[in-house]
Short mmCIF file of N, CA and C in Angstrom, two decimals:
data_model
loop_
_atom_site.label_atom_id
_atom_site.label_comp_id
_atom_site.label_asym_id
_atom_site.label_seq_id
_atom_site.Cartn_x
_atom_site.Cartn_y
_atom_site.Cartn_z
N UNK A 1 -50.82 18.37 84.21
CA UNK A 1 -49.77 17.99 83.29
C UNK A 1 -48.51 17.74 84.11
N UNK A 2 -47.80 16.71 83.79
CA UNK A 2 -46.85 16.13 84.25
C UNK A 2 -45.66 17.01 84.25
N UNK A 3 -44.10 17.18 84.75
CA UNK A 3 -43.39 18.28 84.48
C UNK A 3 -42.57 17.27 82.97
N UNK A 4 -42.41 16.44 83.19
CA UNK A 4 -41.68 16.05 81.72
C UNK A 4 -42.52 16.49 80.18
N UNK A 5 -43.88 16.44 80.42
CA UNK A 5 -44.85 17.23 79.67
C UNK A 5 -45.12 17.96 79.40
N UNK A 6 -44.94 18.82 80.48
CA UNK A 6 -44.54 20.57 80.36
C UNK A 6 -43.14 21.34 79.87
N UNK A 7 -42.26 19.97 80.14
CA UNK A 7 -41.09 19.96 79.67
C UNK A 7 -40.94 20.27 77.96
N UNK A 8 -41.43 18.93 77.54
CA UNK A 8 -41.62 18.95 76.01
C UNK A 8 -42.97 19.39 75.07
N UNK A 9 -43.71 19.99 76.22
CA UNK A 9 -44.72 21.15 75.24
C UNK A 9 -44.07 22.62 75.20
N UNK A 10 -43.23 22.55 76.34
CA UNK A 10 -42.23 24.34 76.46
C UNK A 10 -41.19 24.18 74.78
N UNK A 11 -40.62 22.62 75.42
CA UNK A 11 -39.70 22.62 73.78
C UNK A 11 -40.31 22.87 72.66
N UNK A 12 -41.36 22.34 72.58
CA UNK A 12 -42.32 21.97 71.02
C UNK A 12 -42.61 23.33 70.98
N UNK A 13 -42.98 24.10 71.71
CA UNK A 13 -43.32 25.68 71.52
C UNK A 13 -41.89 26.49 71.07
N UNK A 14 -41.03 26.39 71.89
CA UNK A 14 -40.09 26.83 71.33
C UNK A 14 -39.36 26.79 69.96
N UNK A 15 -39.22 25.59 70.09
CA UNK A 15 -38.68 25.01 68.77
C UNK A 15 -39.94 25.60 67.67
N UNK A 16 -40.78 25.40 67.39
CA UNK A 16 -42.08 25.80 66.40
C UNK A 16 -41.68 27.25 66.30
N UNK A 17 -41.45 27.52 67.07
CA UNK A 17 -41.54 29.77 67.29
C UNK A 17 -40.44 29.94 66.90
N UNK A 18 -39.30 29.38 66.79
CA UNK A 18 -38.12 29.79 65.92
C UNK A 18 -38.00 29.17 64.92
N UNK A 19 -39.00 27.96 64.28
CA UNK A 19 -39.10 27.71 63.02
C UNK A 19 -39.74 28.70 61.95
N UNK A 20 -40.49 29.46 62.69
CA UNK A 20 -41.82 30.27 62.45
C UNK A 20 -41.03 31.61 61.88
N UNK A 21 -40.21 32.00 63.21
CA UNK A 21 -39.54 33.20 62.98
C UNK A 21 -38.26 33.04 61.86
N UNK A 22 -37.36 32.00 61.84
CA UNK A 22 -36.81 31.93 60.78
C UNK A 22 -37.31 31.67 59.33
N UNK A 23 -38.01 31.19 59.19
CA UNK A 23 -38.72 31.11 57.57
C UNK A 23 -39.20 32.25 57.08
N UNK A 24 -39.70 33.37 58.47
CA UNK A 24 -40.44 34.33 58.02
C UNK A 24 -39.29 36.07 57.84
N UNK A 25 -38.08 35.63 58.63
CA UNK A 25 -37.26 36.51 59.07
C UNK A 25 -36.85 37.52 58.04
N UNK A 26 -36.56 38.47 57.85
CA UNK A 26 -36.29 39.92 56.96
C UNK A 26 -34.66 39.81 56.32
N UNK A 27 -33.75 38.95 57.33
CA UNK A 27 -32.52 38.92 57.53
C UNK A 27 -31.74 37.99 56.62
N UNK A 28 -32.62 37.28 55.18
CA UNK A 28 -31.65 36.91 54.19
C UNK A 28 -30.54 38.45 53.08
N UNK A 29 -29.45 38.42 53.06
CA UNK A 29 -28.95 39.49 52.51
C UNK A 29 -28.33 38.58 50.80
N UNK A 30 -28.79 37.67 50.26
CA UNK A 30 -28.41 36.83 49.36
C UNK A 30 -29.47 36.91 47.97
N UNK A 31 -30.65 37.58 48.37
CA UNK A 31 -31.42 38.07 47.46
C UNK A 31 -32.43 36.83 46.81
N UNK A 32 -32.25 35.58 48.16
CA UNK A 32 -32.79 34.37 47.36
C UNK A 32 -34.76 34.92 47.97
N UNK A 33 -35.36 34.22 47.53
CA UNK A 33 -36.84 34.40 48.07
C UNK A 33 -36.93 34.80 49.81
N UNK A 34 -38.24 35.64 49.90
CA UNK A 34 -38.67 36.23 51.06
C UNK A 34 -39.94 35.45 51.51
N UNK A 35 -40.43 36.09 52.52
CA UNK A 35 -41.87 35.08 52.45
C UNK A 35 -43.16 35.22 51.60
N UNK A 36 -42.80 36.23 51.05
CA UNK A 36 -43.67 36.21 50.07
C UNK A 36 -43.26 35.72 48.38
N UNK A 37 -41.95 34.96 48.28
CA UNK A 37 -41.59 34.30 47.23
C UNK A 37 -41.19 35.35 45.98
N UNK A 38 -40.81 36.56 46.38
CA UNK A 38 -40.02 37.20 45.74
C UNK A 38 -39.04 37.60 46.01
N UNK A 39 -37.55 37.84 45.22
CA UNK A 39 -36.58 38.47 45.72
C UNK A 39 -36.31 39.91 46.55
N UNK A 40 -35.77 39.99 47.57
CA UNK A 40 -35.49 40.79 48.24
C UNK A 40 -34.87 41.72 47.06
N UNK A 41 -35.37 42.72 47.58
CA UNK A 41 -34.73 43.52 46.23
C UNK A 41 -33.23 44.03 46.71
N UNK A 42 -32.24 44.37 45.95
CA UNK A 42 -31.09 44.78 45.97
C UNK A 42 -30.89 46.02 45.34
N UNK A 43 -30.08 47.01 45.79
CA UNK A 43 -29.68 48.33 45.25
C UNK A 43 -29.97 48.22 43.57
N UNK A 44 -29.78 47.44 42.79
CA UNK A 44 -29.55 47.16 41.18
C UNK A 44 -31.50 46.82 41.03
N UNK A 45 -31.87 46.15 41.79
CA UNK A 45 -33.30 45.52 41.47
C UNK A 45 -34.05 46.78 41.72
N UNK A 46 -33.70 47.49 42.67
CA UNK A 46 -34.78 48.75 43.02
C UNK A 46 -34.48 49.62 41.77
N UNK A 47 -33.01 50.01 41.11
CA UNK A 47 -33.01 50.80 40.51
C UNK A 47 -33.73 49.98 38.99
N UNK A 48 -33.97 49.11 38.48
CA UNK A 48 -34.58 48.15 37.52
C UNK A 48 -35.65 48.82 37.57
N UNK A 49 -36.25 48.95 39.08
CA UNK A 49 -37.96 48.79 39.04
C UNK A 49 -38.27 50.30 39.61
N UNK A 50 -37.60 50.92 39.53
CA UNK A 50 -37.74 52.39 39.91
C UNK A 50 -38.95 52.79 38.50
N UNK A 51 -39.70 53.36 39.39
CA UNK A 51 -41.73 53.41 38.44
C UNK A 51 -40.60 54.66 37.73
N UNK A 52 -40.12 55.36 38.15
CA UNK A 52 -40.13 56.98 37.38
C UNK A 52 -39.61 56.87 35.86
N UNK A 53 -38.36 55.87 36.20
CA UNK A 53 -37.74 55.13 34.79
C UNK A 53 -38.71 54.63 33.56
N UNK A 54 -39.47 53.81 34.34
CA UNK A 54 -40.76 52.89 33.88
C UNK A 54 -41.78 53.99 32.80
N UNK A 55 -41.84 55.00 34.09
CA UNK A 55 -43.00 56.34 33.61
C UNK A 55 -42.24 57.16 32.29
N UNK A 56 -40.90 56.91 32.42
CA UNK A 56 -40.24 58.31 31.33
C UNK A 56 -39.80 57.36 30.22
N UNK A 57 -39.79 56.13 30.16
CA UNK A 57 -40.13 55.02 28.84
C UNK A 57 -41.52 55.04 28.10
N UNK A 58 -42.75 54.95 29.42
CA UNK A 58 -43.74 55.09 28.44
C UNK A 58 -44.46 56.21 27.85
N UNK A 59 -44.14 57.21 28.73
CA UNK A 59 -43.91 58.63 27.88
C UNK A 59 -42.85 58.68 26.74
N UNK A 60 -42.03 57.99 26.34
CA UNK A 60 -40.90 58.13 25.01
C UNK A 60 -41.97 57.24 24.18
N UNK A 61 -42.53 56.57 24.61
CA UNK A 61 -43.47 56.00 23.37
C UNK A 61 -44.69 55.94 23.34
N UNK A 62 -45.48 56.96 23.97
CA UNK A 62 -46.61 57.79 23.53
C UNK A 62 -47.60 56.56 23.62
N UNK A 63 -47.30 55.31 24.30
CA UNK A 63 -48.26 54.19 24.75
C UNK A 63 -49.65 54.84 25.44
N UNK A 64 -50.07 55.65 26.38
CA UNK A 64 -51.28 56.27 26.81
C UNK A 64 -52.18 57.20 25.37
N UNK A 65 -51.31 57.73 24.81
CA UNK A 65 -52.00 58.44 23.93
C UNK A 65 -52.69 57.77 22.43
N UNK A 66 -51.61 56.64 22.70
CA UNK A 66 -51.99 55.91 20.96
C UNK A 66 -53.12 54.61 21.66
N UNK A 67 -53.53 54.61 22.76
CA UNK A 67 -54.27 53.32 23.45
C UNK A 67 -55.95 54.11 23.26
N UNK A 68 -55.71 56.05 22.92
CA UNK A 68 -57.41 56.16 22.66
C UNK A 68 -57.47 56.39 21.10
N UNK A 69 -56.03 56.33 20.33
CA UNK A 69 -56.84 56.42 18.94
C UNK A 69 -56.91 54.98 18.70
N UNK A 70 -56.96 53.87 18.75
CA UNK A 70 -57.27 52.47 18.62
C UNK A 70 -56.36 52.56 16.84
N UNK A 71 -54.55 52.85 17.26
CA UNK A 71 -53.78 52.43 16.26
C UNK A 71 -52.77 51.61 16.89
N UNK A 72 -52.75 51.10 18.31
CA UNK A 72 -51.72 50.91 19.27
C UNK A 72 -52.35 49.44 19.23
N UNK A 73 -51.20 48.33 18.27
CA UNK A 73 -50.75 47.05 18.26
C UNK A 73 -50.97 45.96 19.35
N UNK A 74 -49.83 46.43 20.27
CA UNK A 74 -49.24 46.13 21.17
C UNK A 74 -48.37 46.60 21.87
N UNK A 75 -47.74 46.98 23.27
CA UNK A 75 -46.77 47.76 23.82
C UNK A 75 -46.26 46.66 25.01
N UNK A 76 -45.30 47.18 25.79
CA UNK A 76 -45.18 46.48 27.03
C UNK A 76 -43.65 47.66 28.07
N UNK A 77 -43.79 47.03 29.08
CA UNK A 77 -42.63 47.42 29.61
C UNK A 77 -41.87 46.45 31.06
N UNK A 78 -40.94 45.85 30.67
CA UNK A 78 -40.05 44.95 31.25
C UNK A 78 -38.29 45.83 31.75
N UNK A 79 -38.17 44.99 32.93
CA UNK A 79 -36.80 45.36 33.18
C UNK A 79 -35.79 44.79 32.51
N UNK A 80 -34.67 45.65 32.55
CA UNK A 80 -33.71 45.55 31.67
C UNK A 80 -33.15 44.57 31.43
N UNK A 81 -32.89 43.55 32.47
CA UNK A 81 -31.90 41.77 33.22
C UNK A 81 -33.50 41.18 32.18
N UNK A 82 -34.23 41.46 32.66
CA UNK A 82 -35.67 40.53 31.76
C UNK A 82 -35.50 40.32 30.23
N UNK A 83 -35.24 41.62 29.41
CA UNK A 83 -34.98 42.05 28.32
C UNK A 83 -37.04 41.74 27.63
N UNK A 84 -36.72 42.40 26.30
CA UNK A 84 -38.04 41.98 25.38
C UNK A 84 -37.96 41.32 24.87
N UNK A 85 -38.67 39.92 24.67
CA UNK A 85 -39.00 39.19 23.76
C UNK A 85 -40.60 38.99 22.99
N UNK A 86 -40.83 39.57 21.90
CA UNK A 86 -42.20 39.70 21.78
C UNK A 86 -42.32 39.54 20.19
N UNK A 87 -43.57 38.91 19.83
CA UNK A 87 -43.95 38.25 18.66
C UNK A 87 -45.28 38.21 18.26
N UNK A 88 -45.55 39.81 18.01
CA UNK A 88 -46.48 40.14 17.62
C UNK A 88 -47.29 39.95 16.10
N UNK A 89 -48.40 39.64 15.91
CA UNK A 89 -48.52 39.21 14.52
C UNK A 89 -49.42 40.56 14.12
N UNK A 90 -48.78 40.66 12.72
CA UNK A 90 -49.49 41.80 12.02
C UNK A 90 -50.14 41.34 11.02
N UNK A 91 -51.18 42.53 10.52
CA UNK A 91 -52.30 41.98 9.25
C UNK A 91 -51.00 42.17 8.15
N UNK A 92 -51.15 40.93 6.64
CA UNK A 92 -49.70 41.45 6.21
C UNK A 92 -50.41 42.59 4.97
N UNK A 93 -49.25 43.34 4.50
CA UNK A 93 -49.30 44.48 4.17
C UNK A 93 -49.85 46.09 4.40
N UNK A 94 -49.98 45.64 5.62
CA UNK A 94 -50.52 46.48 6.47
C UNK A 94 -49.10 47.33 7.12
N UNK A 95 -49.58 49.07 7.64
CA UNK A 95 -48.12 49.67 7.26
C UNK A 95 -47.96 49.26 8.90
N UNK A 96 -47.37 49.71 10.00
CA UNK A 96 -46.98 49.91 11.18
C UNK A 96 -45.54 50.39 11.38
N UNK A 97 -45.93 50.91 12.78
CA UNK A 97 -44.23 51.27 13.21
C UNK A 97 -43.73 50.93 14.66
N UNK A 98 -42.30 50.47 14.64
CA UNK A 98 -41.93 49.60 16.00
C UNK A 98 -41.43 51.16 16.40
N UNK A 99 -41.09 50.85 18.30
CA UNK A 99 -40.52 51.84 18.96
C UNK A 99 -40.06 51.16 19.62
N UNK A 100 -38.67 51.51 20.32
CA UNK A 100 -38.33 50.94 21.63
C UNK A 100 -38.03 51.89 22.27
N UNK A 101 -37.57 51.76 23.34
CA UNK A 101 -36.90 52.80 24.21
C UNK A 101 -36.60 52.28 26.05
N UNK A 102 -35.29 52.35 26.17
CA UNK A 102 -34.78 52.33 27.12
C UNK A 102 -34.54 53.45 27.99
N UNK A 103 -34.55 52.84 29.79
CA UNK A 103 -34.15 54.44 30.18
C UNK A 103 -33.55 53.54 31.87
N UNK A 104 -32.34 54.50 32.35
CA UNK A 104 -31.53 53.95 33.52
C UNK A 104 -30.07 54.17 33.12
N UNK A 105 -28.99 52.73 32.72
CA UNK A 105 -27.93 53.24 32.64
C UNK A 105 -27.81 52.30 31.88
N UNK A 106 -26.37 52.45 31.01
CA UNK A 106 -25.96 51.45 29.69
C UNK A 106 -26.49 51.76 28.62
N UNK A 107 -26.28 50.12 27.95
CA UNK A 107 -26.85 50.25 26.95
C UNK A 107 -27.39 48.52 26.31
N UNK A 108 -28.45 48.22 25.63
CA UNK A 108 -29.07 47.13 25.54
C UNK A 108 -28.68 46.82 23.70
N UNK A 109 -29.09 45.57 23.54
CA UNK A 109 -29.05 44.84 22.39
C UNK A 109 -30.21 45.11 21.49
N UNK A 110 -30.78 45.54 20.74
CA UNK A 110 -31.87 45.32 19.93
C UNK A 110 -31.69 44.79 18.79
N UNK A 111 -32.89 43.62 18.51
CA UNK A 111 -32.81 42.85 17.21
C UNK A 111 -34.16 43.36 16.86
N UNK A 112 -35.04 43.63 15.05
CA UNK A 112 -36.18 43.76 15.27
C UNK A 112 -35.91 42.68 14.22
N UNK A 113 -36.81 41.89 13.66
CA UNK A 113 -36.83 41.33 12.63
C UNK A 113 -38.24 40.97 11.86
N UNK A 114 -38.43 42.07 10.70
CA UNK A 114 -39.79 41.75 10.30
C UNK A 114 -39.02 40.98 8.62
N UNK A 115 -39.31 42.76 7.22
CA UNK A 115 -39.17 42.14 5.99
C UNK A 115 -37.95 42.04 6.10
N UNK A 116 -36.87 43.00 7.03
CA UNK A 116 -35.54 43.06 6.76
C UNK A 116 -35.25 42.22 8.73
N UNK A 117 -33.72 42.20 8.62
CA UNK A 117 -33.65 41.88 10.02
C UNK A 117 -32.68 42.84 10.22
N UNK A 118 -32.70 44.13 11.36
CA UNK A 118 -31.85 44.69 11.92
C UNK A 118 -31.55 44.88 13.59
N UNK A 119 -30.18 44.80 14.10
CA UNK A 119 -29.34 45.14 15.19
C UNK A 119 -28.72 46.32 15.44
N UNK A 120 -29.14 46.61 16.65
CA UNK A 120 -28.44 47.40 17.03
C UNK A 120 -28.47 47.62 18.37
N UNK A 121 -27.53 48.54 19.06
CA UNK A 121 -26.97 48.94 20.69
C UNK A 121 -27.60 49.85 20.54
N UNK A 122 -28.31 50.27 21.57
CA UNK A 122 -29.28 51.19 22.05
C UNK A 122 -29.10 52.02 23.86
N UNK A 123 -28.70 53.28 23.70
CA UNK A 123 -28.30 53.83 24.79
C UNK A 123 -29.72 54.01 26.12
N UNK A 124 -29.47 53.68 26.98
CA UNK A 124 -31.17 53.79 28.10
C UNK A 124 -30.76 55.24 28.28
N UNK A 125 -31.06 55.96 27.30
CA UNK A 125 -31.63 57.50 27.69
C UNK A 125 -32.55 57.86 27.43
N UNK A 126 -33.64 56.97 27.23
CA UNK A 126 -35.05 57.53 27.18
C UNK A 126 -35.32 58.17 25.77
N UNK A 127 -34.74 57.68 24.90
CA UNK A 127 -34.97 58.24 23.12
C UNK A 127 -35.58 57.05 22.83
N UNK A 128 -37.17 56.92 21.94
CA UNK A 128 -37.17 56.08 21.28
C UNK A 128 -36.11 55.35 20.00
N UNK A 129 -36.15 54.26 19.57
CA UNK A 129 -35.92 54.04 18.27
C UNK A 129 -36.81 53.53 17.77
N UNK A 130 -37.13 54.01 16.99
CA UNK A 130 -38.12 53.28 15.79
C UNK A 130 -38.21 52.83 14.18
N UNK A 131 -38.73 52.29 14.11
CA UNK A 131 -38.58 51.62 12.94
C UNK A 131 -39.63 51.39 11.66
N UNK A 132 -40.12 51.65 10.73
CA UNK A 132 -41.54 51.34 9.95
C UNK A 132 -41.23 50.11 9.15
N UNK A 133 -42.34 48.95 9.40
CA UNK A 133 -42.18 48.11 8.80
C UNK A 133 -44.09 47.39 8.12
N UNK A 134 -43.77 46.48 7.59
CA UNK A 134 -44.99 45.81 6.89
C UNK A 134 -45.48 44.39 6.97
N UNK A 135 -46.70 44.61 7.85
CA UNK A 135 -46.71 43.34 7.85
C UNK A 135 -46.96 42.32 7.16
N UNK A 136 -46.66 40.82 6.86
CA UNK A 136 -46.05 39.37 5.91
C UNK A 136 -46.74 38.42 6.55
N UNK A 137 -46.62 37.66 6.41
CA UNK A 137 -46.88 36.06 6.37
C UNK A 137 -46.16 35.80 7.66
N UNK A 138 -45.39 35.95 7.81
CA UNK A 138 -43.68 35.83 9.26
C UNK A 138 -44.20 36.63 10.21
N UNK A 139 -44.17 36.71 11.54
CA UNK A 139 -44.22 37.43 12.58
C UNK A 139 -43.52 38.47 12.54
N UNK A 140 -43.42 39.62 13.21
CA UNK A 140 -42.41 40.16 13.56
C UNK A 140 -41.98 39.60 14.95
N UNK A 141 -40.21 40.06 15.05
CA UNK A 141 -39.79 39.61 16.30
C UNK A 141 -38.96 40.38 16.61
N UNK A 142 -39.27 40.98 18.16
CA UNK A 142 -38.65 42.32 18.71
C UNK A 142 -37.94 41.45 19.98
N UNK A 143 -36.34 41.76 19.88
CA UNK A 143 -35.99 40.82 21.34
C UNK A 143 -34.66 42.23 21.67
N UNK A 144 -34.99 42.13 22.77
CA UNK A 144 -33.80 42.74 23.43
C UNK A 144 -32.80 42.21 24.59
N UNK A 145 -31.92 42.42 24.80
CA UNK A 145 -30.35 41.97 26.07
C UNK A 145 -30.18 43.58 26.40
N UNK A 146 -29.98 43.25 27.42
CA UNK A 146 -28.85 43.54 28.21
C UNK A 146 -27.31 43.71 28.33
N UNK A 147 -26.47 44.77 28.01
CA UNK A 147 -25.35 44.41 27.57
C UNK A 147 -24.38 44.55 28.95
N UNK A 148 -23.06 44.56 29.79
CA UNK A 148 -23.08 44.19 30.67
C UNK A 148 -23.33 45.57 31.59
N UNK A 149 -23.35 46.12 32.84
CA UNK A 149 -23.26 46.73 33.34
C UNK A 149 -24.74 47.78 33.21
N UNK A 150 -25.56 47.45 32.90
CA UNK A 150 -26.76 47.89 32.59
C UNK A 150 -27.65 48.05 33.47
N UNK A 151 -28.41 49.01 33.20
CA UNK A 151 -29.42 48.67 34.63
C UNK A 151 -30.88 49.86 34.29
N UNK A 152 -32.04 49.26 34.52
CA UNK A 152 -33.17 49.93 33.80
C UNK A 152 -34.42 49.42 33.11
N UNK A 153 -35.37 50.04 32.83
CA UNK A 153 -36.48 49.46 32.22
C UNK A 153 -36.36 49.65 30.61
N UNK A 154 -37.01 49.01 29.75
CA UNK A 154 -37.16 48.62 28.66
C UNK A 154 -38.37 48.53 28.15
N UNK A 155 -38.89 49.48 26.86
CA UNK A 155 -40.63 49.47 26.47
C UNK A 155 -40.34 49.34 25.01
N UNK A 156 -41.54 48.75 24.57
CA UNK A 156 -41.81 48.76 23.11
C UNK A 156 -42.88 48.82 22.71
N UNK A 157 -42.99 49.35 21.64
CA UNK A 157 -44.51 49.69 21.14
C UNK A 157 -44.97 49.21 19.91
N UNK A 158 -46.10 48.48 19.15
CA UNK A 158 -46.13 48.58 18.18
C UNK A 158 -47.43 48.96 17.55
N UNK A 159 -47.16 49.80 16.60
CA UNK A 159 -48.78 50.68 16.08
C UNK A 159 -48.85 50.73 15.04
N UNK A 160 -50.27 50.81 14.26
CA UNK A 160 -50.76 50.80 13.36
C UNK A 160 -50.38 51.98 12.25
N UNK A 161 -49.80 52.59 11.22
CA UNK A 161 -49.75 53.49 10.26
C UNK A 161 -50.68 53.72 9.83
N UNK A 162 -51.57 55.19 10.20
CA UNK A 162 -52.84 55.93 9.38
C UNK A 162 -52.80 55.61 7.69
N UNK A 163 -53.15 55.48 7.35
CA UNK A 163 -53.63 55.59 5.86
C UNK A 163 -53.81 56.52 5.17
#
């Protein structure tokens, strides 16, 4: 190999190995995508996704226990910036009962809207709220926000009323 060849296979190596290392590098602090196409998490995102938060929501709504009597709807659990949006369909006249429950810091928006439509601010201390409603012809629709300064997971449950 020629030295001008060796010249520009040393560059082409170089240049490639710091293309390589920058795309792949640890050192964005802007929270945009990593190499694996998720956000670097930030002090606020870890505390969002902190499991223990996650764990002491779905313990406030008894989601493991109502999943072996086969009365448990639907449930979920999302971070707080995510909020709930969910549109579950019920058999109508059939009884059920909503739960939510937040847990972290603040406080979130709740709308439920089945026969009636109600709002309300809801503190993330890990208390359900719940609600008994019946199901219609109309969906129900459970949506939650974020109000500012918030930070935390968000669960909801919806289950069947024994007879």
């Amino acid at each position: 190999m020629s030295t001008p060849q060796r010249y520009a296979w040393a560059l082409c190596t170089t240049l490639t190995l710091a293309l390589v290392a920058g795309c792949s590098g640890d050192s964005d602090r802007s929270g945009e995508s990593t190499e694996k196409g998720s956000p670097k998490p930030t002090r606020t995102a870890r505390v969002q996704d902190d499991p223990k938060l996650g764990q002491r929501v779905k313990e406030a709504l008894g989601t493991d226990e109502l999943e072996d009597t086969g009365t448990l709807v639907e449930s979920g659990l999302e971070r707080v910036s995510d909020g709930v949006h969910t549109r579950p369909k019920l058999s109508p006249g059939r009884s059920y009962q909503v739960a939510v429950a937040c847990a972290g810091k603040g406080k979130i928006s709740l709308s439920i809207r089945a026969e009636k439509h109600t709002r309300e601010t809801v503190d993330c201390d890990g208390v359900p709220v719940t609600q008994r409603t019946v199901g219609s012809r109309s969906n129900l629709e459970i949506d939650t926000s974020g109000l500012p300064g918030v930070r935390g997971m968000v669960g909801w449950r919806v289950s069947k009323v024994a007879k």
